[in-house]
Each structure stands twice: as structure tokens, then as C-alpha cells.
Amino acid sequence: MTADLQIRPRLVSRALLVRFVSIFGSSIGFYLPLSVVPLFARQAGSDSGAGLATVALLLATVAAELVTPRLVARVGYRWALATGLVLLGAPTLLLTVSSNVWVIIGVSVVRGIGFAIAVVAGGAVTALLIPADRRGEGLALVGIVGGIPGLLALPAGVWAAAHWGFTPVFVATAVATLLALVSVPGLPRYDATPKEDGGHGVLAGLRNPVLTRPATIFAVAAAAIGVLVTFLPLAASDQPAWVAASALLAQPAAATAARWVAGRVGDRHGPGLLLVPGVVLSAAGMAAIAFTSTPALVIGGAVVLGAGFGALQNATLTLMYARVPAGGESAVSAIWNAAYDLGMAAGALGAGLLIGSLGYPVTFALAAVVIVPALALVRRDRRP
């Protein structure tokens, strides 16, 4: 066993440590204002703007993610990542001088484009920096690096906006994201020539069921997260402020821990083993959150939802990377991230259309029910 441990490739390299800086910055840039912008829109007098801001952010992200591999091929990973960080962080400064709903939506669109470029370009680089036979564990470690600032930033943004106002949140978002630019020149250069002719591009991937099945499973669970982060602060507005903040902290905390466990289990026993538990836990957690007048169930449900979602994050992405040859990393990163954001957008949009007539508890319960049919896809996707 000692010999086996000695020949295992090193997981954390200097280049991966450098990459952690931009992961940290983009995570703060995305999550810190995520639940704050809907509150900002509602204070500006637009209840519909609360949902539209999140939907605009996520739809712009999805659209940009699908074309980012071509941008990466043209300008390279490092320039693409730097562009994404600028577009993600700088526009939030406009919200310090304007609360017009169209400005809010416009800023959300630009930020979505920036986030797409940052995560697709950065995600492809990250995959190249992790040894193939330790990919599950490596992606879990990357998930922790991105998850910790996310789990702190999401509730911190809501808390800071309540105590200090919206401006400090928007300024902090810009500063944290733009500071990450200093790490980009330290990343290694890679040949970003696309392998479109070899069938490894985004369009080819979208026609390949071995990629689209895990992406769809993940998107269904991501829809529940879109509902949670957009509407829980509004649904729990009659509860003490700590209820929503605690739930928004508990969900990414549980997801981060689950990603680490899933990575280690997946490397040893196969990531497909984690799909059923991930779907079941996600549905059960969302069902518990539907009891919005019971703080223990809201927070406990957020923990369970986070555990299921974290397991699916790691398992689906590991499966997808394992199913493409070298050169397909950008396409996998684009498709997986598009599934993430499209799922979140669908959840936020669908819930926004239903809440007015059904109320928060019933809408949250329906979000749980929608997850269950993903089990049918899991049955066909247990092999790596």
C-alpha cells in the first residue's frame, strides 16, 4: 500500500494553487450579490425585477458559456479568464449610482457573461491541472476552494445589505473580483486550439447522451438552488433575519462537504454510485424547506439539499470529464456550467411565475417534486 501511495501523482501543484486565487475571486463575485440584487430590485419598487435580475444573470451566463470555448480558442485561457473576471466584478459599481430596474437587469446580463467566461475558461484549465486518476478528489478540492467563499459570501451579502446598505456589498464584489486578476499571468500556457473537427466541441457534446444525461440530472437539482437563493429571503421575511441567513449558509456548507466526500468515494467506487443519493437528498431537502414557517425545517432542509446537490456536482462533472478524450475539456466545462445556470434560471423563473398564485410553501414543494423524475435518467447512467 505504501508503494501505491508513493506513485500516486501529486494532487496540488504550484499552478493549481495559483488557479485557486481566481476561483476564490470569481466565487465571491458571483455569490456575494446573488441574493442581494433581488432585494435591491424590490426596494427599488419592482417585485418582478427581483426574479428577472436572477433570470437575466443566469440566462446570459448560459448563452455565453456555450460560445466561450471559441473565445478561449481565439485569445487563450488566460486572456479569456481575465476578461471574465472584469465583466463579473466591475459592472456592480453601476448599482451604487442607479437603482433603475433596467440598469439592474443590464448589469446582471453583463455579469452573467463575465461569470460564464470565467468559469468555462477557468474550469478547462483546472481540469488540465488535475491528474486524471485523482480527478474526483481534485474536483472536490476545487469545489471546497470555490465553495467556502460562496458559502460565506451568500449569507454575508444578505446580512451586510441589511446592516450597512447595498453599496458596500456592490463595492466589495467589484474589489474582490478584480483583485483576482493579479493571479492570471501566473497560470501556465496551454494550447487552446479547439477540437471541433474531432467531435469534441459544444455542439457535438450536446448531441451526445453520455454527456447530456448527467448534465440534465444536475440541472434539475440546480433548479431547486435557483428557487432557494432567489426567493428564500422573501419567503422568510416574516421570520427573524437569522433564519434565511442560516439557511443560505447551511446549503453551500453542506454542498462543499458533500463534494469532498463524493470525490473520494467516486475515485474509489465510481461516481455513478452517487447519483441516486444525490437526487433523493436534493428532493427531500427542498421538500423540507417548503415548511417556511418552521425555522428548523428550513435550515435542516437546506443542509440536506446542499448535501445532495454537492454529491451531484462532483459526480456529474467527474463522469462528463471521464467520457471525453483530451481536447474536450472546454466543451465539458461549458455544457456542465450551462446546465448549472440554466437549471438555476429555470427554477427562479418558474417559481416567480407560480408564487403569486400558489404562495411560497406550495411553490417550494413543487420544486421538490420536479427533481424526482431525474431518477429515471440515473438508471441509464451508472457507468463511468
mmCIF file of C-alpha atoms in Angstrom:
data_model
loop_
_atom_site.group_PDB
_atom_site.id
_atom_site.type_symbol
_atom_site.label_atom_id
_atom_site.label_comp_id
_atom_site.label_asym_id
_atom_site.label_seq_id
_atom_site.Cartn_x
_atom_site.Cartn_y
_atom_site.Cartn_z
ATOM 1 C CA MET A 1 0.000 0.000 0.000
ATOM 2 C CA THR A 2 2.907 2.318 0.773
ATOM 3 C CA ALA A 3 4.264 1.832 -2.736
ATOM 4 C CA ASP A 4 0.851 2.663 -4.214
ATOM 5 C CA LEU A 5 0.686 5.869 -2.223
ATOM 6 C CA GLN A 6 4.183 6.866 -3.318
ATOM 7 C CA ILE A 7 3.442 6.553 -7.021
ATOM 8 C CA ARG A 8 0.156 8.419 -6.911
ATOM 9 C CA PRO A 9 0.554 11.715 -8.808
ATOM 10 C CA ARG A 10 0.749 14.901 -6.812
ATOM 11 C CA LEU A 11 -2.665 16.498 -6.464
ATOM 12 C CA VAL A 12 -1.796 20.126 -5.655
ATOM 13 C CA SER A 13 0.777 21.792 -7.879
ATOM 14 C CA ARG A 14 2.015 25.366 -7.853
ATOM 15 C CA ALA A 15 -0.110 26.105 -10.921
ATOM 16 C CA LEU A 16 -3.228 24.778 -9.196
ATOM 17 C CA LEU A 17 -2.507 26.970 -6.171
ATOM 18 C CA VAL A 18 -2.323 29.979 -8.498
ATOM 19 C CA ARG A 19 -5.629 28.932 -10.052
ATOM 20 C CA PHE A 20 -7.221 28.859 -6.592
ATOM 21 C CA VAL A 21 -6.912 32.658 -6.423
ATOM 22 C CA SER A 22 -9.169 33.249 -9.428
ATOM 23 C CA ILE A 23 -11.560 30.531 -8.237
ATOM 24 C CA PHE A 24 -11.846 32.361 -4.916
ATOM 25 C CA GLY A 25 -12.363 35.751 -6.559
ATOM 26 C CA SER A 26 -14.972 34.597 -9.066
ATOM 27 C CA SER A 27 -16.870 32.745 -6.357
ATOM 28 C CA ILE A 28 -17.141 35.891 -4.239
ATOM 29 C CA GLY A 29 -18.030 37.924 -7.318
ATOM 30 C CA PHE A 30 -20.912 35.619 -8.142
ATOM 31 C CA TYR A 31 -22.330 34.756 -4.724
ATOM 32 C CA LEU A 32 -21.910 37.930 -2.667
ATOM 33 C CA PRO A 33 -24.607 39.907 -4.542
ATOM 34 C CA LEU A 34 -26.658 36.896 -5.717
ATOM 35 C CA SER A 35 -29.420 37.168 -3.107
ATOM 36 C CA VAL A 36 -28.836 40.895 -2.579
ATOM 37 C CA VAL A 37 -29.726 42.028 -6.098
ATOM 38 C CA PRO A 38 -33.334 40.701 -5.857
ATOM 39 C CA LEU A 39 -33.719 42.575 -2.560
ATOM 40 C CA PHE A 40 -32.243 45.690 -4.190
ATOM 41 C CA ALA A 41 -34.718 45.404 -7.070
ATOM 42 C CA ARG A 42 -37.662 45.003 -4.723
ATOM 43 C CA GLN A 43 -36.593 48.037 -2.675
ATOM 44 C CA ALA A 44 -36.428 49.966 -5.950
ATOM 45 C CA GLY A 45 -40.135 49.229 -6.364
ATOM 46 C CA SER A 46 -40.040 46.267 -8.733
ATOM 47 C CA ASP A 47 -41.184 42.934 -7.327
ATOM 48 C CA SER A 48 -40.954 41.357 -10.778
ATOM 49 C CA GLY A 49 -37.442 42.745 -11.113
ATOM 50 C CA ALA A 50 -36.312 40.521 -8.245
ATOM 51 C CA GLY A 51 -36.854 37.372 -10.249
ATOM 52 C CA LEU A 52 -35.919 38.955 -13.593
ATOM 53 C CA ALA A 53 -32.498 40.006 -12.300
ATOM 54 C CA THR A 54 -31.583 36.448 -11.355
ATOM 55 C CA VAL A 55 -33.051 35.034 -14.558
ATOM 56 C CA ALA A 56 -31.177 37.610 -16.667
ATOM 57 C CA LEU A 57 -27.927 36.779 -14.888
ATOM 58 C CA LEU A 58 -28.322 33.058 -15.419
ATOM 59 C CA LEU A 59 -29.658 33.118 -18.980
ATOM 60 C CA ALA A 60 -26.818 35.411 -20.048
ATOM 61 C CA THR A 61 -24.432 33.020 -18.328
ATOM 62 C CA VAL A 62 -25.825 30.024 -20.192
ATOM 63 C CA ALA A 63 -25.706 31.755 -23.578
ATOM 64 C CA ALA A 64 -22.127 32.903 -23.049
ATOM 65 C CA GLU A 65 -20.974 29.540 -21.708
ATOM 66 C CA LEU A 66 -21.902 27.791 -24.934
ATOM 67 C CA VAL A 67 -19.725 30.110 -27.042
ATOM 68 C CA THR A 68 -16.848 30.634 -24.595
ATOM 69 C CA PRO A 69 -14.811 27.663 -25.919
ATOM 70 C CA ARG A 70 -14.483 29.560 -29.222
ATOM 71 C CA LEU A 71 -13.343 32.680 -27.355
ATOM 72 C CA VAL A 72 -10.786 30.598 -25.462
ATOM 73 C CA ALA A 73 -9.523 29.173 -28.747
ATOM 74 C CA ARG A 74 -9.094 32.678 -30.139
ATOM 75 C CA VAL A 75 -7.481 34.531 -27.212
ATOM 76 C CA GLY A 76 -6.245 31.748 -24.936
ATOM 77 C CA TYR A 77 -7.230 30.625 -21.447
ATOM 78 C CA ARG A 78 -5.526 33.436 -19.568
ATOM 79 C CA TRP A 79 -6.964 36.361 -21.568
ATOM 80 C CA ALA A 80 -10.402 34.776 -21.503
ATOM 81 C CA LEU A 81 -10.262 34.285 -17.731
ATOM 82 C CA ALA A 82 -9.114 37.887 -17.184
ATOM 83 C CA THR A 83 -11.940 39.196 -19.375
ATOM 84 C CA GLY A 84 -14.458 37.146 -17.436
ATOM 85 C CA LEU A 85 -13.267 38.467 -14.083
ATOM 86 C CA VAL A 86 -13.521 42.089 -15.263
ATOM 87 C CA LEU A 87 -17.037 41.658 -16.621
ATOM 88 C CA LEU A 88 -18.142 39.812 -13.490
ATOM 89 C CA GLY A 89 -16.915 42.389 -10.995
ATOM 90 C CA ALA A 90 -16.731 45.886 -12.485
ATOM 91 C CA PRO A 91 -20.416 46.322 -13.506
ATOM 92 C CA THR A 92 -21.658 46.069 -9.907
ATOM 93 C CA LEU A 93 -20.259 49.563 -9.353
ATOM 94 C CA LEU A 94 -23.092 50.906 -11.546
ATOM 95 C CA LEU A 95 -25.576 49.740 -8.906
ATOM 96 C CA THR A 96 -24.046 52.182 -6.447
ATOM 97 C CA VAL A 97 -25.333 55.076 -8.555
ATOM 98 C CA SER A 98 -28.551 53.729 -10.079
ATOM 99 C CA SER A 99 -31.454 51.581 -8.893
ATOM 100 C CA ASN A 100 -33.340 51.649 -12.188
ATOM 101 C CA VAL A 101 -34.712 48.174 -12.871
ATOM 102 C CA TRP A 102 -33.301 48.127 -16.403
ATOM 103 C CA VAL A 103 -29.871 49.059 -15.108
ATOM 104 C CA ILE A 104 -30.145 46.213 -12.609
ATOM 105 C CA ILE A 105 -31.096 43.771 -15.353
ATOM 106 C CA GLY A 106 -28.384 45.108 -17.693
ATOM 107 C CA VAL A 107 -25.733 44.732 -15.005
ATOM 108 C CA SER A 108 -26.967 41.205 -14.367
ATOM 109 C CA VAL A 109 -26.615 40.345 -18.053
ATOM 110 C CA VAL A 110 -23.034 41.629 -18.260
ATOM 111 C CA ARG A 111 -22.116 39.885 -15.008
ATOM 112 C CA GLY A 112 -23.606 36.672 -16.333
ATOM 113 C CA ILE A 113 -21.426 36.890 -19.443
ATOM 114 C CA GLY A 114 -18.372 37.532 -17.284
ATOM 115 C CA PHE A 115 -19.140 34.635 -14.976
ATOM 116 C CA ALA A 116 -19.617 32.312 -17.940
ATOM 117 C CA ILE A 117 -16.249 33.192 -19.419
ATOM 118 C CA ALA A 118 -14.511 32.895 -16.053
ATOM 119 C CA VAL A 119 -15.919 29.501 -15.143
ATOM 120 C CA VAL A 120 -15.596 27.873 -18.578
ATOM 121 C CA ALA A 121 -12.073 29.094 -19.294
ATOM 122 C CA GLY A 122 -11.012 28.563 -15.697
ATOM 123 C CA GLY A 123 -12.729 25.188 -15.444
ATOM 124 C CA ALA A 124 -10.965 23.853 -18.526
ATOM 125 C CA VAL A 125 -7.590 24.976 -17.153
ATOM 126 C CA THR A 126 -8.405 23.378 -13.810
ATOM 127 C CA ALA A 127 -9.181 20.029 -15.452
ATOM 128 C CA LEU A 128 -5.781 20.103 -17.163
ATOM 129 C CA LEU A 129 -4.032 20.791 -13.846
ATOM 130 C CA ILE A 130 -5.533 17.760 -12.049
ATOM 131 C CA PRO A 131 -4.147 14.211 -12.570
ATOM 132 C CA ALA A 132 -6.739 12.094 -14.398
ATOM 133 C CA ASP A 133 -6.763 9.264 -11.856
ATOM 134 C CA ARG A 134 -7.342 11.709 -8.997
ATOM 135 C CA ARG A 135 -9.919 13.820 -10.828
ATOM 136 C CA GLY A 136 -12.783 13.218 -8.405
ATOM 137 C CA GLU A 137 -10.672 14.200 -5.410
ATOM 138 C CA GLY A 138 -9.136 17.109 -7.289
ATOM 139 C CA LEU A 139 -12.507 18.489 -8.350
ATOM 140 C CA ALA A 140 -13.691 18.076 -4.780
ATOM 141 C CA LEU A 141 -10.747 20.152 -3.562
ATOM 142 C CA VAL A 142 -11.511 22.789 -6.185
ATOM 143 C CA GLY A 143 -15.125 22.683 -5.000
ATOM 144 C CA ILE A 144 -14.006 23.431 -1.461
ATOM 145 C CA VAL A 145 -11.854 26.352 -2.607
ATOM 146 C CA GLY A 146 -14.784 27.801 -4.539
ATOM 147 C CA GLY A 147 -17.416 26.650 -2.077
ATOM 148 C CA ILE A 148 -16.011 28.213 1.091
ATOM 149 C CA PRO A 149 -16.125 31.810 -0.201
ATOM 150 C CA GLY A 150 -19.505 31.035 -1.741
ATOM 151 C CA LEU A 151 -20.980 29.672 1.471
ATOM 152 C CA LEU A 152 -19.706 32.700 3.364
ATOM 153 C CA ALA A 153 -20.484 35.303 0.707
ATOM 154 C CA LEU A 154 -24.108 34.329 0.050
ATOM 155 C CA PRO A 155 -25.431 34.926 3.590
ATOM 156 C CA ALA A 156 -22.841 37.643 4.256
ATOM 157 C CA GLY A 157 -24.213 39.662 1.362
ATOM 158 C CA VAL A 158 -27.752 39.497 2.757
ATOM 159 C CA TRP A 159 -26.526 40.358 6.265
ATOM 160 C CA ALA A 160 -24.330 43.246 5.092
ATOM 161 C CA ALA A 161 -27.103 44.719 2.959
ATOM 162 C CA ALA A 162 -29.468 44.639 5.948
ATOM 163 C CA HIS A 163 -26.978 46.289 8.299
ATOM 164 C CA TRP A 164 -24.856 48.557 6.086
ATOM 165 C CA GLY A 165 -26.883 49.008 2.926
ATOM 166 C CA PHE A 166 -26.432 47.799 -0.627
ATOM 167 C CA THR A 167 -23.494 49.954 -1.701
ATOM 168 C CA PRO A 168 -20.816 48.203 0.427
ATOM 169 C CA VAL A 169 -21.914 44.842 -0.990
ATOM 170 C CA PHE A 170 -21.579 46.026 -4.576
ATOM 171 C CA VAL A 171 -18.214 47.697 -3.976
ATOM 172 C CA ALA A 172 -16.841 44.621 -2.182
ATOM 173 C CA THR A 173 -17.976 42.448 -5.084
ATOM 174 C CA ALA A 174 -16.039 44.545 -7.586
ATOM 175 C CA VAL A 175 -12.903 44.778 -5.464
ATOM 176 C CA ALA A 176 -12.690 41.059 -4.622
ATOM 177 C CA THR A 177 -13.218 40.014 -8.238
ATOM 178 C CA LEU A 178 -10.810 42.480 -9.806
ATOM 179 C CA LEU A 179 -8.062 41.678 -7.290
ATOM 180 C CA ALA A 180 -8.065 38.104 -8.582
ATOM 181 C CA LEU A 181 -6.666 39.419 -11.876
ATOM 182 C CA VAL A 182 -3.171 39.509 -10.356
ATOM 183 C CA SER A 183 -3.045 35.701 -10.400
ATOM 184 C CA VAL A 184 -3.893 35.196 -14.067
ATOM 185 C CA PRO A 185 -0.365 35.789 -15.513
ATOM 186 C CA GLY A 186 0.905 33.035 -13.209
ATOM 187 C CA LEU A 187 -1.183 30.347 -14.902
ATOM 188 C CA PRO A 188 0.595 28.043 -17.380
ATOM 189 C CA ARG A 189 0.046 28.449 -21.096
ATOM 190 C CA TYR A 190 -1.894 25.685 -22.820
ATOM 191 C CA ASP A 191 -2.751 25.067 -26.427
ATOM 192 C CA ALA A 192 -6.389 26.129 -26.631
ATOM 193 C CA THR A 193 -6.931 25.002 -30.213
ATOM 194 C CA PRO A 194 -10.477 23.638 -30.356
ATOM 195 C CA LYS A 195 -11.070 20.053 -31.370
ATOM 196 C CA GLU A 196 -14.366 20.827 -33.122
ATOM 197 C CA ASP A 197 -13.465 18.663 -36.127
ATOM 198 C CA GLY A 198 -12.763 15.767 -33.801
ATOM 199 C CA GLY A 199 -16.259 15.877 -32.396
ATOM 200 C CA HIS A 200 -15.244 17.281 -29.023
ATOM 201 C CA GLY A 201 -16.946 20.687 -29.313
ATOM 202 C CA VAL A 202 -20.021 22.009 -27.534
ATOM 203 C CA LEU A 203 -22.464 21.173 -30.322
ATOM 204 C CA ALA A 204 -21.156 17.623 -30.585
ATOM 205 C CA GLY A 205 -21.354 17.292 -26.806
ATOM 206 C CA LEU A 206 -24.977 18.434 -26.777
ATOM 207 C CA ARG A 207 -25.786 15.610 -29.189
ATOM 208 C CA ASN A 208 -24.023 13.038 -27.033
ATOM 209 C CA PRO A 209 -26.325 11.418 -24.441
ATOM 210 C CA VAL A 210 -23.453 10.234 -22.264
ATOM 211 C CA LEU A 211 -22.800 13.923 -21.577
ATOM 212 C CA THR A 212 -26.334 15.296 -21.663
ATOM 213 C CA ARG A 213 -27.776 12.737 -19.218
ATOM 214 C CA PRO A 214 -25.561 13.711 -16.247
ATOM 215 C CA ALA A 215 -25.874 17.373 -17.235
ATOM 216 C CA THR A 216 -29.673 17.109 -17.170
ATOM 217 C CA ILE A 217 -29.669 15.330 -13.804
ATOM 218 C CA PHE A 218 -27.535 18.115 -12.410
ATOM 219 C CA ALA A 219 -29.687 20.848 -13.993
ATOM 220 C CA VAL A 220 -32.822 19.513 -12.289
ATOM 221 C CA ALA A 221 -31.171 19.752 -8.877
ATOM 222 C CA ALA A 222 -29.762 23.181 -9.745
ATOM 223 C CA ALA A 223 -33.323 24.410 -10.329
ATOM 224 C CA ALA A 224 -34.009 23.916 -6.623
ATOM 225 C CA ILE A 225 -30.967 26.046 -5.790
ATOM 226 C CA GLY A 226 -32.287 28.787 -8.059
ATOM 227 C CA VAL A 227 -35.547 28.780 -6.126
ATOM 228 C CA LEU A 228 -33.735 28.815 -2.791
ATOM 229 C CA VAL A 229 -31.284 31.646 -3.363
ATOM 230 C CA THR A 230 -33.792 33.880 -5.156
ATOM 231 C CA PHE A 231 -36.907 33.504 -3.020
ATOM 232 C CA LEU A 232 -35.980 32.188 0.423
ATOM 233 C CA PRO A 233 -35.068 35.664 1.763
ATOM 234 C CA LEU A 234 -38.516 36.845 0.592
ATOM 235 C CA ALA A 235 -40.365 33.739 1.811
ATOM 236 C CA ALA A 236 -38.784 34.015 5.257
ATOM 237 C CA SER A 237 -39.263 37.770 5.590
ATOM 238 C CA ASP A 238 -41.726 37.238 8.470
ATOM 239 C CA GLN A 239 -39.116 35.183 10.342
ATOM 240 C CA PRO A 240 -36.070 36.517 12.228
ATOM 241 C CA ALA A 241 -33.316 37.613 9.847
ATOM 242 C CA TRP A 242 -31.026 34.801 11.000
ATOM 243 C CA VAL A 243 -33.322 32.123 9.531
ATOM 244 C CA ALA A 244 -32.726 32.980 5.864
ATOM 245 C CA ALA A 245 -29.072 33.811 6.515
ATOM 246 C CA SER A 246 -28.517 30.485 8.304
ATOM 247 C CA ALA A 247 -30.196 28.502 5.552
ATOM 248 C CA LEU A 248 -28.189 30.291 2.869
ATOM 249 C CA LEU A 249 -25.050 29.443 4.840
ATOM 250 C CA ALA A 250 -26.069 25.838 5.541
ATOM 251 C CA GLN A 251 -26.796 24.890 1.927
ATOM 252 C CA PRO A 252 -23.384 25.710 0.391
ATOM 253 C CA ALA A 253 -21.597 24.483 3.535
ATOM 254 C CA ALA A 254 -23.238 21.086 3.190
ATOM 255 C CA ALA A 255 -22.612 21.096 -0.563
ATOM 256 C CA THR A 256 -18.915 21.799 -0.043
ATOM 257 C CA ALA A 257 -18.546 18.968 2.465
ATOM 258 C CA ALA A 258 -20.525 16.602 0.243
ATOM 259 C CA ARG A 259 -18.353 17.391 -2.767
ATOM 260 C CA TRP A 260 -15.263 16.338 -0.856
ATOM 261 C CA VAL A 261 -16.824 13.073 0.303
ATOM 262 C CA ALA A 262 -18.225 12.429 -3.172
ATOM 263 C CA GLY A 263 -14.819 12.987 -4.760
ATOM 264 C CA ARG A 264 -13.097 10.441 -2.548
ATOM 265 C CA VAL A 265 -15.906 7.895 -2.887
ATOM 266 C CA GLY A 266 -16.164 8.440 -6.624
ATOM 267 C CA ASP A 267 -12.446 7.885 -7.257
ATOM 268 C CA ARG A 268 -12.624 4.561 -5.419
ATOM 269 C CA HIS A 269 -16.038 3.184 -6.385
ATOM 270 C CA GLY A 270 -17.141 5.200 -9.414
ATOM 271 C CA PRO A 271 -19.040 8.495 -9.469
ATOM 272 C CA GLY A 272 -22.185 6.879 -10.883
ATOM 273 C CA LEU A 273 -22.837 5.345 -7.472
ATOM 274 C CA LEU A 274 -23.577 8.818 -6.085
ATOM 275 C CA LEU A 275 -26.322 9.850 -8.493
ATOM 276 C CA VAL A 276 -29.303 8.223 -6.739
ATOM 277 C CA PRO A 277 -28.396 9.524 -3.234
ATOM 278 C CA GLY A 278 -27.787 12.970 -4.712
ATOM 279 C CA VAL A 279 -31.196 13.147 -6.369
ATOM 280 C CA VAL A 280 -33.065 11.767 -3.347
ATOM 281 C CA LEU A 281 -31.367 14.101 -0.883
ATOM 282 C CA SER A 282 -31.965 17.116 -3.123
ATOM 283 C CA ALA A 283 -35.693 16.382 -3.376
ATOM 284 C CA ALA A 284 -36.054 15.678 0.350
ATOM 285 C CA GLY A 285 -34.217 18.859 1.312
ATOM 286 C CA MET A 286 -36.331 21.063 -0.940
ATOM 287 C CA ALA A 287 -39.499 19.451 0.441
ATOM 288 C CA ALA A 288 -38.447 20.344 3.989
ATOM 289 C CA ILE A 289 -37.730 23.963 3.001
ATOM 290 C CA ALA A 290 -41.363 24.221 1.880
ATOM 291 C CA PHE A 291 -42.291 24.484 5.583
ATOM 292 C CA THR A 292 -41.262 28.131 5.552
ATOM 293 C CA SER A 293 -42.833 28.934 8.935
ATOM 294 C CA THR A 294 -40.658 26.349 10.730
ATOM 295 C CA PRO A 295 -37.049 27.556 11.026
ATOM 296 C CA ALA A 296 -35.669 24.123 11.972
ATOM 297 C CA LEU A 297 -37.093 22.545 8.820
ATOM 298 C CA VAL A 298 -35.948 25.407 6.611
ATOM 299 C CA ILE A 299 -32.379 25.208 7.887
ATOM 300 C CA GLY A 300 -32.347 21.409 8.102
ATOM 301 C CA GLY A 301 -33.771 21.174 4.606
ATOM 302 C CA ALA A 302 -31.042 23.491 3.345
ATOM 303 C CA VAL A 303 -28.436 21.135 4.823
ATOM 304 C CA VAL A 304 -29.994 18.072 3.153
ATOM 305 C CA LEU A 305 -30.464 19.894 -0.161
ATOM 306 C CA GLY A 306 -26.849 21.038 -0.018
ATOM 307 C CA ALA A 307 -25.605 17.502 0.629
ATOM 308 C CA GLY A 308 -27.495 16.093 -2.337
ATOM 309 C CA PHE A 309 -26.536 18.958 -4.591
ATOM 310 C CA GLY A 310 -22.844 18.714 -3.646
ATOM 311 C CA ALA A 311 -22.786 14.996 -4.387
ATOM 312 C CA LEU A 312 -24.317 15.637 -7.805
ATOM 313 C CA GLN A 313 -21.902 18.484 -8.520
ATOM 314 C CA ASN A 314 -18.902 16.232 -8.144
ATOM 315 C CA ALA A 315 -20.370 13.041 -9.598
ATOM 316 C CA THR A 316 -21.814 14.557 -12.778
ATOM 317 C CA LEU A 317 -18.755 16.652 -13.617
ATOM 318 C CA THR A 318 -16.368 13.745 -12.979
ATOM 319 C CA LEU A 319 -18.480 11.481 -15.183
ATOM 320 C CA MET A 320 -18.506 14.008 -18.006
ATOM 321 C CA TYR A 321 -14.742 14.607 -17.956
ATOM 322 C CA ALA A 322 -14.185 10.837 -17.981
ATOM 323 C CA ARG A 323 -16.314 10.494 -21.108
ATOM 324 C CA VAL A 324 -14.363 12.814 -23.412
ATOM 325 C CA PRO A 325 -10.852 12.438 -24.804
ATOM 326 C CA ALA A 326 -8.151 15.057 -24.452
ATOM 327 C CA GLY A 327 -9.294 18.289 -26.066
ATOM 328 C CA GLY A 328 -12.870 18.050 -24.832
ATOM 329 C CA GLU A 329 -12.331 19.832 -21.504
ATOM 330 C CA SER A 330 -13.684 23.207 -22.622
ATOM 331 C CA ALA A 331 -16.814 21.621 -24.065
ATOM 332 C CA VAL A 332 -17.493 19.664 -20.881
ATOM 333 C CA SER A 333 -16.904 22.769 -18.762
ATOM 334 C CA ALA A 334 -19.291 24.763 -20.970
ATOM 335 C CA ILE A 335 -22.057 22.135 -21.005
ATOM 336 C CA TRP A 336 -21.863 21.379 -17.284
ATOM 337 C CA ASN A 337 -21.832 25.042 -16.277
ATOM 338 C CA ALA A 338 -24.649 25.782 -18.715
ATOM 339 C CA ALA A 339 -26.680 23.011 -17.095
ATOM 340 C CA TYR A 340 -25.955 24.532 -13.692
ATOM 341 C CA ASP A 341 -27.023 28.035 -14.657
ATOM 342 C CA LEU A 342 -29.912 27.057 -16.913
ATOM 343 C CA GLY A 343 -31.274 24.918 -14.107
ATOM 344 C CA MET A 344 -30.974 27.784 -11.639
ATOM 345 C CA ALA A 345 -32.596 30.185 -14.094
ATOM 346 C CA ALA A 346 -35.466 27.773 -14.778
ATOM 347 C CA GLY A 347 -36.032 27.362 -11.051
ATOM 348 C CA ALA A 348 -36.048 31.104 -10.401
ATOM 349 C CA LEU A 349 -38.267 31.864 -13.402
ATOM 350 C CA GLY A 350 -40.713 29.031 -12.762
ATOM 351 C CA ALA A 351 -41.037 29.882 -9.093
ATOM 352 C CA GLY A 352 -41.501 33.552 -9.908
ATOM 353 C CA LEU A 353 -44.435 32.711 -12.164
ATOM 354 C CA LEU A 354 -46.100 30.465 -9.586
ATOM 355 C CA ILE A 355 -45.528 32.233 -6.287
ATOM 356 C CA GLY A 356 -48.112 34.948 -6.899
ATOM 357 C CA SER A 357 -50.945 32.433 -7.196
ATOM 358 C CA LEU A 358 -49.692 29.469 -5.146
ATOM 359 C CA GLY A 359 -47.578 31.076 -2.432
ATOM 360 C CA TYR A 360 -44.091 30.172 -1.281
ATOM 361 C CA PRO A 361 -44.727 26.819 0.510
ATOM 362 C CA VAL A 362 -46.594 25.179 -2.384
ATOM 363 C CA THR A 363 -44.094 26.508 -4.922
ATOM 364 C CA PHE A 364 -41.175 25.152 -2.913
ATOM 365 C CA ALA A 365 -42.934 21.781 -2.617
ATOM 366 C CA LEU A 366 -43.410 21.656 -6.382
ATOM 367 C CA ALA A 367 -39.702 22.379 -6.818
ATOM 368 C CA ALA A 368 -39.036 19.231 -4.789
ATOM 369 C CA VAL A 369 -41.431 17.140 -6.877
ATOM 370 C CA VAL A 370 -39.772 18.246 -10.131
ATOM 371 C CA ILE A 371 -36.461 16.688 -9.005
ATOM 372 C CA VAL A 372 -37.829 13.155 -8.625
ATOM 373 C CA PRO A 373 -38.145 12.230 -12.346
ATOM 374 C CA ALA A 374 -34.351 12.615 -12.652
ATOM 375 C CA LEU A 375 -34.146 9.143 -11.124
ATOM 376 C CA ALA A 376 -35.268 7.745 -14.483
ATOM 377 C CA LEU A 377 -32.150 9.201 -16.099
ATOM 378 C CA VAL A 378 -29.946 7.871 -13.312
ATOM 379 C CA ARG A 379 -30.901 4.289 -14.143
ATOM 380 C CA ARG A 380 -29.284 4.699 -17.554
ATOM 381 C CA ASP A 381 -26.203 6.494 -16.253
ATOM 382 C CA ARG A 382 -24.497 4.356 -13.636
ATOM 383 C CA ARG A 383 -21.461 3.527 -15.738
ATOM 384 C CA PRO A 384 -18.429 5.854 -15.906
#
